[in-house]
CSV table of C-alpha atoms in Angstrom, one decimal:
chain,number,residue,atom,x,y,z
A,1,UNK,CA,26.6,52.3,-18.9
A,2,UNK,CA,25.3,50.1,-16.4
A,3,UNK,CA,25.6,46.1,-16.5
A,4,UNK,CA,22.7,44.3,-17.6
A,5,UNK,CA,21.1,41.3,-16.3
A,6,UNK,CA,18.0,39.3,-16.9
A,7,UNK,CA,17.0,41.5,-20.1
A,8,UNK,CA,15.0,38.9,-21.6
A,9,UNK,CA,12.5,38.6,-18.6
A,10,UNK,CA,12.2,42.5,-18.4
A,11,UNK,CA,12.0,43.2,-22.1
A,12,UNK,CA,13.9,45.4,-24.1
A,13,UNK,CA,14.0,47.5,-27.5
A,14,UNK,CA,16.3,48.6,-30.1
A,15,UNK,CA,16.1,52.2,-30.8
A,16,UNK,CA,17.4,54.1,-33.6
A,17,UNK,CA,18.3,57.7,-33.2
A,18,UNK,CA,18.7,60.1,-36.2
A,19,UNK,CA,20.7,63.6,-36.0
A,20,UNK,CA,23.7,65.6,-35.5
A,21,UNK,CA,26.0,63.7,-33.4
A,22,UNK,CA,23.4,60.8,-31.9
A,23,UNK,CA,25.5,59.1,-29.6
A,24,UNK,CA,24.9,62.3,-27.4
A,25,UNK,CA,21.3,61.3,-27.1
A,26,UNK,CA,22.0,58.0,-25.7
A,27,UNK,CA,24.8,59.9,-23.2
A,28,UNK,CA,21.9,62.1,-22.1
A,29,UNK,CA,20.0,59.1,-21.1
A,30,UNK,CA,22.5,57.3,-19.2
A,31,UNK,CA,23.1,60.9,-17.2
A,32,UNK,CA,19.2,60.5,-16.5
A,33,UNK,CA,19.5,56.9,-15.2
A,34,UNK,CA,18.3,54.9,-18.2
A,35,UNK,CA,20.4,52.0,-18.9
A,36,UNK,CA,21.8,51.7,-22.2
A,37,UNK,CA,23.7,49.1,-23.9
A,38,UNK,CA,25.0,47.9,-27.6
A,39,UNK,CA,25.2,51.4,-28.7
A,40,UNK,CA,26.7,51.3,-32.3
A,41,UNK,CA,26.9,54.3,-34.8
A,42,UNK,CA,25.9,53.2,-38.1
A,43,UNK,CA,26.2,56.4,-40.2
A,44,UNK,CA,27.3,59.9,-39.3
A,45,UNK,CA,23.8,61.1,-38.2
A,46,UNK,CA,22.4,57.6,-37.4
A,47,UNK,CA,23.0,55.5,-34.0
A,48,UNK,CA,21.2,52.4,-32.4
A,49,UNK,CA,21.2,50.8,-28.8
A,50,UNK,CA,19.3,49.0,-26.4
A,51,UNK,CA,17.3,50.1,-23.5
A,52,UNK,CA,14.8,48.4,-21.1
A,53,UNK,CA,11.0,48.2,-21.7
A,54,UNK,CA,10.3,50.1,-18.3
A,55,UNK,CA,12.6,53.2,-19.6
A,56,UNK,CA,10.6,54.0,-23.0
A,57,UNK,CA,8.4,56.3,-21.5
A,58,UNK,CA,11.4,58.4,-20.1
A,59,UNK,CA,13.5,58.0,-23.6
A,60,UNK,CA,10.2,59.7,-25.2
A,61,UNK,CA,10.1,62.2,-22.6
A,62,UNK,CA,14.0,63.2,-23.3
A,63,UNK,CA,13.3,63.0,-27.0
A,64,UNK,CA,11.0,66.1,-26.6
A,65,UNK,CA,13.6,68.2,-25.1
A,66,UNK,CA,16.2,67.7,-28.1
A,67,UNK,CA,16.0,67.9,-31.7
A,68,UNK,CA,16.8,64.0,-32.3
A,69,UNK,CA,14.1,61.6,-34.1
A,70,UNK,CA,13.8,58.1,-32.6
A,71,UNK,CA,12.5,55.0,-34.2
A,72,UNK,CA,11.9,51.6,-32.4
A,73,UNK,CA,13.5,48.9,-34.5
A,74,UNK,CA,13.0,45.5,-32.3
A,75,UNK,CA,11.1,44.5,-29.5
A,76,UNK,CA,12.7,41.6,-27.7
A,77,UNK,CA,12.2,39.7,-24.4
A,78,UNK,CA,9.4,37.8,-22.7
A,79,UNK,CA,6.7,40.7,-22.4
A,80,UNK,CA,6.5,41.0,-26.1
A,81,UNK,CA,6.6,37.1,-26.5
A,82,UNK,CA,3.9,36.5,-24.0
A,83,UNK,CA,1.9,39.3,-25.7
A,84,UNK,CA,2.3,37.9,-29.2
A,85,UNK,CA,0.9,34.2,-27.7
A,86,UNK,CA,-1.9,35.8,-25.9
A,87,UNK,CA,-2.8,37.5,-29.4
A,88,UNK,CA,-3.7,34.1,-30.6
A,89,UNK,CA,-6.4,33.1,-28.4
A,90,UNK,CA,-7.8,30.0,-30.7
A,91,UNK,CA,-4.3,28.5,-30.6
A,92,UNK,CA,-3.6,29.0,-27.0
A,93,UNK,CA,-7.4,27.5,-26.3
A,94,UNK,CA,-7.0,24.5,-28.6
A,95,UNK,CA,-3.3,23.9,-26.9
A,96,UNK,CA,-4.9,24.0,-23.7
A,97,UNK,CA,-7.8,21.8,-24.1
A,98,UNK,CA,-5.5,19.3,-25.8
A,99,UNK,CA,-3.1,19.3,-22.8
A,100,UNK,CA,-6.2,18.7,-20.6
A,101,UNK,CA,-7.6,16.0,-22.7
A,102,UNK,CA,-4.2,13.9,-22.8
A,103,UNK,CA,-3.8,14.4,-19.4
A,104,UNK,CA,-7.4,13.1,-18.7
A,105,UNK,CA,-6.9,10.3,-21.0
A,106,UNK,CA,-3.7,9.5,-19.2
A,107,UNK,CA,-5.5,9.0,-15.8
A,108,UNK,CA,-8.0,6.6,-17.2
A,109,UNK,CA,-7.4,2.7,-16.5
A,110,UNK,CA,-7.4,1.1,-20.4
A,111,UNK,CA,-6.7,-2.2,-19.7
A,112,UNK,CA,-6.1,-4.9,-16.7
A,113,UNK,CA,-4.0,-7.9,-17.8
A,114,UNK,CA,-3.8,-11.1,-15.3
A,115,UNK,CA,-1.3,-13.7,-16.1
A,116,UNK,CA,0.3,-16.7,-14.3
A,117,UNK,CA,-2.9,-18.3,-13.0
A,118,UNK,CA,-5.5,-20.7,-14.2
A,119,UNK,CA,-8.6,-19.3,-16.0
A,120,UNK,CA,-10.9,-19.9,-13.2
A,121,UNK,CA,-8.7,-18.2,-10.8
A,122,UNK,CA,-8.4,-15.3,-13.5
A,123,UNK,CA,-12.2,-14.8,-13.4
A,124,UNK,CA,-12.4,-14.8,-9.8
A,125,UNK,CA,-9.6,-12.0,-9.8
A,126,UNK,CA,-11.4,-9.8,-12.4
A,127,UNK,CA,-14.5,-10.2,-10.5
A,128,UNK,CA,-12.7,-8.8,-7.2
A,129,UNK,CA,-11.0,-6.1,-9.1
A,130,UNK,CA,-14.4,-5.1,-10.5
A,131,UNK,CA,-15.3,-4.9,-6.8
A,132,UNK,CA,-12.5,-2.9,-6.0
A,133,UNK,CA,-13.7,-0.7,-8.9
A,134,UNK,CA,-10.8,-1.8,-10.9
A,135,UNK,CA,-11.8,-1.9,-14.9
A,136,UNK,CA,-11.1,-0.4,-17.9
A,137,UNK,CA,-12.6,3.3,-17.7
A,138,UNK,CA,-12.2,3.8,-14.2
A,139,UNK,CA,-10.3,7.0,-12.9
A,140,UNK,CA,-7.0,6.0,-11.6
A,141,UNK,CA,-7.3,8.9,-8.8
A,142,UNK,CA,-10.1,7.1,-7.1
A,143,UNK,CA,-8.5,3.6,-6.9
A,144,UNK,CA,-6.2,2.5,-3.8
A,145,UNK,CA,-2.6,1.7,-4.1
A,146,UNK,CA,-1.3,-1.4,-5.6
A,147,UNK,CA,0.0,-2.5,-2.3
A,148,UNK,CA,-3.6,-2.2,-0.6
A,149,UNK,CA,-5.2,-4.1,-4.0
A,150,UNK,CA,-2.3,-6.8,-3.5
A,151,UNK,CA,-3.5,-7.3,0.3
A,152,UNK,CA,-7.1,-7.4,-0.4
A,153,UNK,CA,-6.5,-9.7,-3.4
A,154,UNK,CA,-4.7,-12.5,-1.0
A,155,UNK,CA,-7.4,-12.2,1.7
A,156,UNK,CA,-10.5,-12.5,-0.6
A,157,UNK,CA,-8.8,-15.4,-2.9
A,158,UNK,CA,-7.6,-18.0,-0.5
A,159,UNK,CA,-6.0,-20.0,-3.5
A,160,UNK,CA,-3.5,-17.4,-4.2
A,161,UNK,CA,-0.1,-17.8,-2.8
A,162,UNK,CA,1.3,-14.6,-4.1
A,163,UNK,CA,0.1,-11.8,-6.3
A,164,UNK,CA,1.9,-8.9,-7.5
A,165,UNK,CA,0.1,-5.6,-8.7
A,166,UNK,CA,2.0,-3.4,-11.0
A,167,UNK,CA,0.6,0.1,-12.5
A,168,UNK,CA,2.1,0.9,-15.9
A,169,UNK,CA,1.0,4.1,-17.2
A,170,UNK,CA,-2.9,3.6,-18.0
A,171,UNK,CA,-2.6,-0.4,-17.7
A,172,UNK,CA,-2.7,-2.7,-14.5
A,173,UNK,CA,-0.7,-5.6,-14.7
A,174,UNK,CA,-1.3,-8.5,-12.4
A,175,UNK,CA,0.8,-11.7,-12.0
A,176,UNK,CA,-0.3,-14.4,-9.5
A,177,UNK,CA,1.0,-17.6,-8.0
A,178,UNK,CA,-1.5,-20.1,-6.9
A,179,UNK,CA,-1.3,-22.2,-4.0
A,180,UNK,CA,-0.3,-26.1,-4.9
A,181,UNK,CA,-2.2,-28.6,-3.4
A,182,UNK,CA,0.3,-31.6,-3.1
A,183,UNK,CA,-1.1,-35.1,-2.8
A,184,UNK,CA,1.5,-36.0,-0.1
A,185,UNK,CA,-0.1,-39.7,0.2
A,186,UNK,CA,1.5,-40.4,-3.6
A,187,UNK,CA,4.9,-39.3,-2.1
A,188,UNK,CA,4.7,-41.7,1.1
A,189,UNK,CA,5.7,-44.9,1.2
A,190,UNK,CA,5.0,-47.3,4.2
A,191,UNK,CA,4.9,-45.6,7.8
A,192,UNK,CA,3.8,-46.1,11.1
A,193,UNK,CA,1.7,-43.6,13.5
A,194,UNK,CA,3.2,-42.7,16.7
A,195,UNK,CA,2.0,-40.1,19.2
A,196,UNK,CA,3.3,-36.4,18.8
A,197,UNK,CA,2.6,-35.4,22.5
A,198,UNK,CA,1.7,-37.4,25.7
A,199,UNK,CA,-2.5,-38.1,26.4
A,200,UNK,CA,-4.7,-40.5,27.3
A,201,UNK,CA,-6.4,-42.3,24.3
A,202,UNK,CA,-10.3,-41.4,24.4
A,203,UNK,CA,-11.3,-42.6,20.8
A,204,UNK,CA,-9.6,-44.2,17.7
A,205,UNK,CA,-10.2,-44.3,13.9
A,206,UNK,CA,-7.9,-46.6,11.9
A,207,UNK,CA,-8.2,-46.8,8.2
A,208,UNK,CA,-5.1,-48.8,7.6
A,209,UNK,CA,-2.6,-50.3,9.6
A,210,UNK,CA,-2.6,-52.5,12.6
A,211,UNK,CA,-3.5,-50.9,16.1
A,212,UNK,CA,-1.1,-51.1,18.9
A,213,UNK,CA,-3.0,-48.8,21.7
A,214,UNK,CA,-6.7,-49.0,22.7
A,215,UNK,CA,-9.0,-46.8,24.4
A,216,UNK,CA,-8.1,-45.5,27.8
A,217,UNK,CA,-4.2,-46.0,27.4
A,218,UNK,CA,-1.8,-43.5,28.4
A,219,UNK,CA,0.8,-42.7,25.6
A,220,UNK,CA,4.1,-40.6,25.7
A,221,UNK,CA,5.6,-38.9,22.8
A,222,UNK,CA,7.2,-40.8,20.3
A,223,UNK,CA,5.2,-43.9,21.2
A,224,UNK,CA,3.8,-46.3,18.4
A,225,UNK,CA,0.0,-46.0,17.9
A,226,UNK,CA,-0.7,-47.9,14.6
A,227,UNK,CA,1.6,-49.8,13.1
A,228,UNK,CA,2.3,-49.9,9.4
A,229,UNK,CA,3.4,-53.6,9.3
A,230,UNK,CA,0.5,-56.1,9.0
A,231,UNK,CA,1.0,-59.5,10.4
A,232,UNK,CA,0.6,-61.8,13.1
A,233,UNK,CA,0.8,-59.3,15.7
A,234,UNK,CA,4.2,-58.1,14.0
A,235,UNK,CA,5.6,-61.5,15.2
A,236,UNK,CA,6.1,-62.7,11.7
A,237,UNK,CA,10.1,-61.7,11.9
A,238,UNK,CA,13.3,-63.0,10.6
A,239,UNK,CA,17.1,-62.5,10.5
A,240,UNK,CA,18.8,-60.0,7.9
A,241,UNK,CA,22.3,-60.5,6.5
A,242,UNK,CA,23.8,-58.5,9.4
A,243,UNK,CA,21.7,-60.6,12.1
A,244,UNK,CA,19.0,-57.9,12.7
A,245,UNK,CA,15.3,-58.9,13.1
A,246,UNK,CA,13.3,-57.8,10.3
A,247,UNK,CA,9.6,-58.0,10.1
A,248,UNK,CA,8.6,-59.7,6.8
A,249,UNK,CA,4.8,-58.8,6.9
A,250,UNK,CA,3.1,-56.5,4.4
A,251,UNK,CA,4.3,-52.9,4.5
A,252,UNK,CA,1.4,-50.2,4.1
A,253,UNK,CA,0.9,-46.9,4.8
A,254,UNK,CA,-1.0,-46.2,8.2
A,255,UNK,CA,-3.7,-44.2,8.0
A,256,UNK,CA,-6.0,-43.0,10.9
A,257,UNK,CA,-7.0,-40.5,13.7
A,258,UNK,CA,-6.1,-41.1,17.3
A,259,UNK,CA,-7.9,-39.0,19.7
A,260,UNK,CA,-6.4,-38.3,23.0
A,261,UNK,CA,-7.0,-36.2,26.0
A,262,UNK,CA,-4.2,-33.7,26.6
A,263,UNK,CA,-3.8,-30.8,28.9
A,264,UNK,CA,-1.8,-27.5,29.1
A,265,UNK,CA,-1.0,-24.8,31.4
A,266,UNK,CA,-1.4,-21.2,30.4
A,267,UNK,CA,-0.2,-17.8,31.8
A,268,UNK,CA,-2.4,-14.7,31.1
A,269,UNK,CA,-2.4,-11.2,32.7
A,270,UNK,CA,-5.8,-9.1,32.4
A,271,UNK,CA,-5.8,-5.8,33.8
A,272,UNK,CA,-8.4,-4.2,36.0
A,273,UNK,CA,-8.5,-0.8,34.2
A,274,UNK,CA,-7.9,-0.3,30.6
A,275,UNK,CA,-8.6,1.9,27.9
A,276,UNK,CA,-9.4,1.2,24.3
A,277,UNK,CA,-10.0,3.4,21.4
A,278,UNK,CA,-12.8,2.0,19.3
A,279,UNK,CA,-14.5,3.4,15.8
A,280,UNK,CA,-18.1,4.1,15.6
A,281,UNK,CA,-18.4,3.7,12.3
A,282,UNK,CA,-19.5,7.2,11.6
A,283,UNK,CA,-17.2,9.2,9.0
A,284,UNK,CA,-17.0,11.7,6.4
A,285,UNK,CA,-14.6,12.2,3.3
A,286,UNK,CA,-13.1,15.3,2.5
A,287,UNK,CA,-11.2,15.8,-1.3
A,288,UNK,CA,-8.4,18.0,-2.4
A,289,UNK,CA,-6.4,19.1,-5.1
A,290,UNK,CA,-2.6,19.1,-4.3
A,291,UNK,CA,-0.4,21.5,-6.3
A,292,UNK,CA,3.1,20.5,-5.0
A,293,UNK,CA,2.9,21.2,-1.1
A,294,UNK,CA,-0.3,23.4,-1.6
A,295,UNK,CA,-3.8,21.6,-0.7
A,296,UNK,CA,-6.9,23.0,-2.2
A,297,UNK,CA,-10.1,21.7,-1.0
A,298,UNK,CA,-12.9,20.9,-3.6
A,299,UNK,CA,-15.3,18.9,-1.6
A,300,UNK,CA,-16.4,18.0,1.9
A,301,UNK,CA,-16.2,21.3,3.7
A,302,UNK,CA,-18.3,20.3,6.5
A,303,UNK,CA,-16.7,19.6,9.6
A,304,UNK,CA,-18.0,16.7,11.8
A,305,UNK,CA,-18.7,17.4,15.6
A,306,UNK,CA,-16.5,14.5,16.5
A,307,UNK,CA,-14.8,14.7,20.0
A,308,UNK,CA,-12.0,12.4,18.4
A,309,UNK,CA,-11.0,11.3,15.3
A,310,UNK,CA,-8.8,9.1,13.2
A,311,UNK,CA,-7.8,10.2,9.5
A,312,UNK,CA,-6.7,8.2,6.6
A,313,UNK,CA,-5.3,9.8,3.6
A,314,UNK,CA,-5.3,8.2,0.2
A,315,UNK,CA,-3.2,10.3,-2.4
A,316,UNK,CA,-3.1,9.8,-6.2
A,317,UNK,CA,-0.8,11.7,-8.6
A,318,UNK,CA,-2.2,12.6,-11.9
A,319,UNK,CA,-0.3,11.4,-14.7
A,320,UNK,CA,0.7,12.7,-18.3
A,321,UNK,CA,1.6,9.9,-20.5
A,322,UNK,CA,3.8,7.9,-18.2
A,323,UNK,CA,5.2,10.7,-16.2
A,324,UNK,CA,3.6,11.7,-12.7
A,325,UNK,CA,2.5,15.4,-12.5
A,326,UNK,CA,3.0,17.6,-9.5
A,327,UNK,CA,-1.1,17.7,-9.2
A,328,UNK,CA,-2.5,14.9,-7.3
A,329,UNK,CA,-6.2,14.0,-5.9
A,330,UNK,CA,-6.4,13.2,-2.2
A,331,UNK,CA,-9.1,11.6,-0.2
A,332,UNK,CA,-9.1,12.2,3.3
A,333,UNK,CA,-11.6,9.9,5.3
A,334,UNK,CA,-12.2,11.6,8.8
A,335,UNK,CA,-13.5,8.5,11.3
A,336,UNK,CA,-15.1,9.3,14.5
A,337,UNK,CA,-13.1,7.5,17.3
A,338,UNK,CA,-14.2,7.3,21.0
A,339,UNK,CA,-12.3,6.2,24.2
A,340,UNK,CA,-13.8,3.3,25.7
A,341,UNK,CA,-12.6,3.1,29.6
A,342,UNK,CA,-13.3,-0.6,30.8
A,343,UNK,CA,-13.1,-1.1,34.9
A,344,UNK,CA,-13.3,-4.8,35.7
A,345,UNK,CA,-14.2,-6.7,38.8
A,346,UNK,CA,-11.8,-9.4,39.9
A,347,UNK,CA,-14.2,-12.1,38.7
A,348,UNK,CA,-14.9,-10.4,35.1
A,349,UNK,CA,-11.0,-10.2,34.7
A,350,UNK,CA,-10.8,-14.1,35.8
A,351,UNK,CA,-13.5,-14.6,33.0
A,352,UNK,CA,-11.6,-12.6,30.4
A,353,UNK,CA,-8.6,-14.4,31.2
A,354,UNK,CA,-9.9,-17.6,30.3
A,355,UNK,CA,-11.7,-16.6,27.5
A,356,UNK,CA,-8.5,-15.2,26.2
A,357,UNK,CA,-6.4,-17.9,27.2
A,358,UNK,CA,-8.7,-20.5,25.5
A,359,UNK,CA,-8.6,-18.4,22.3
A,360,UNK,CA,-5.0,-18.6,22.0
A,361,UNK,CA,-4.8,-22.2,22.8
A,362,UNK,CA,-7.2,-22.8,20.1
A,363,UNK,CA,-5.4,-20.9,17.5
A,364,UNK,CA,-2.3,-22.9,18.3
A,365,UNK,CA,-4.0,-26.4,18.3
A,366,UNK,CA,-6.3,-25.3,15.2
A,367,UNK,CA,-10.0,-25.4,14.8
A,368,UNK,CA,-10.6,-29.3,14.8
A,369,UNK,CA,-9.2,-29.5,18.4
A,370,UNK,CA,-11.9,-29.4,21.3
A,371,UNK,CA,-10.8,-27.4,24.7
A,372,UNK,CA,-12.3,-27.4,27.5
A,373,UNK,CA,-11.0,-25.6,30.8
A,374,UNK,CA,-10.8,-27.0,34.1
A,375,UNK,CA,-9.5,-25.0,36.7
A,376,UNK,CA,-7.5,-21.9,37.9
A,377,UNK,CA,-4.1,-23.1,39.2
A,378,UNK,CA,-2.9,-19.9,40.4
A,379,UNK,CA,-4.5,-16.3,40.6
A,380,UNK,CA,-3.0,-13.0,42.0
A,381,UNK,CA,-3.4,-9.3,41.7
A,382,UNK,CA,-0.5,-7.4,41.2
A,383,UNK,CA,0.1,-3.7,39.7
A,384,UNK,CA,-3.7,-3.2,39.0
A,385,UNK,CA,-3.8,-6.6,36.9
A,386,UNK,CA,-4.8,-10.1,37.7
A,387,UNK,CA,-2.5,-12.7,36.6
A,388,UNK,CA,-3.8,-16.3,36.2
A,389,UNK,CA,-2.2,-20.0,35.9
A,390,UNK,CA,-5.0,-22.0,33.8
A,391,UNK,CA,-5.2,-25.5,33.3
A,392,UNK,CA,-6.9,-26.7,30.1
A,393,UNK,CA,-8.0,-30.0,28.5
A,394,UNK,CA,-8.2,-30.8,24.9
A,395,UNK,CA,-9.3,-33.6,22.7
A,396,UNK,CA,-7.0,-33.5,19.6
A,397,UNK,CA,-5.6,-35.9,17.4
A,398,UNK,CA,-1.9,-36.6,18.5
A,399,UNK,CA,-1.2,-39.2,15.5
A,400,UNK,CA,1.9,-38.1,12.9
A,401,UNK,CA,3.4,-40.5,10.2
A,402,UNK,CA,6.8,-42.0,10.9
A,403,UNK,CA,8.2,-43.5,7.6
A,404,UNK,CA,9.4,-47.3,7.9
A,405,UNK,CA,12.9,-47.9,7.2
A,406,UNK,CA,14.4,-51.7,6.4
A,407,UNK,CA,15.5,-51.9,9.9
A,408,UNK,CA,12.1,-51.5,11.5
């Protein structure tokens, strides 16, 4: 007899042979290529054994050539099991619809929880989430990833220092930390105002303290601008126990703005020829169902006539309760992209370089500073690029605080 493997998946039957020396019939089957096993002699004229489902027709043909009587006792294996299951269509349909319904419910947002922030900020977060399409009843596979949602919230709500977005099953959990505005003035004691950089004073606004400098004075970094010691020109001094001079005037927290004219040198390089990829704004969406590594397109079959494209993929896995299924929904955004070739003259490159350097300096100094361009200190063309050294002047507040110690 041949070895049998995978008999459950192939299916097999147990037959009973009745006749004189019934074991001879199984011997005949084996000679004709029929795999038989578990042959047992029950009585002198009764013998049982197993054969594969596929060999039934051959066994019936062999029986017709003999005087033996065959009875099929048991049918086992996957083919028979599947037939029994398929015969119960109402049960199968109910089971399929139940699984489909549970899967559908598992892919709906049922709750959005926001914690750790003030109620007013919580309302703003909830409003922004609604604009993103995140609300109870929304389909999860249409939403962006938690990382993208977190980035959007931080951009749209400046009062948030940090926000965590966590998707747990059918609930979105958000926990935020607000930016704390500390009134530093309450923590400060008496202080002077000193210069943080050199410049020429062009304007002064002193709210508290005694001015030491005046308009048109040149000051260097660290020079005293406004004193936090009020007295008769800071001359009311005496000696302490160690013999050091100590000003005995009234100590205050100096406040004000000292606007000075400052100057900067900036180096910048601008190519005469450059290529830029830009998005035109035209785009289409394609939608796919994914089954493992296989993608099935379900919408957006039209192919756009774009020469160059940029693609963005957003994939969301379907869930069954808290488990991710090997089935997902993919949105593919196809955006039109154009290559722009820019050729500048030397004058245009210089103008672009001045604008770029001024913007960089403005970002460095802040929006309150007023920057004006003075002149080009050096200009040369090298390897198809214009290299510039530029001179700028600015009007900015150069005052910073310096605490007053007992030795001042």
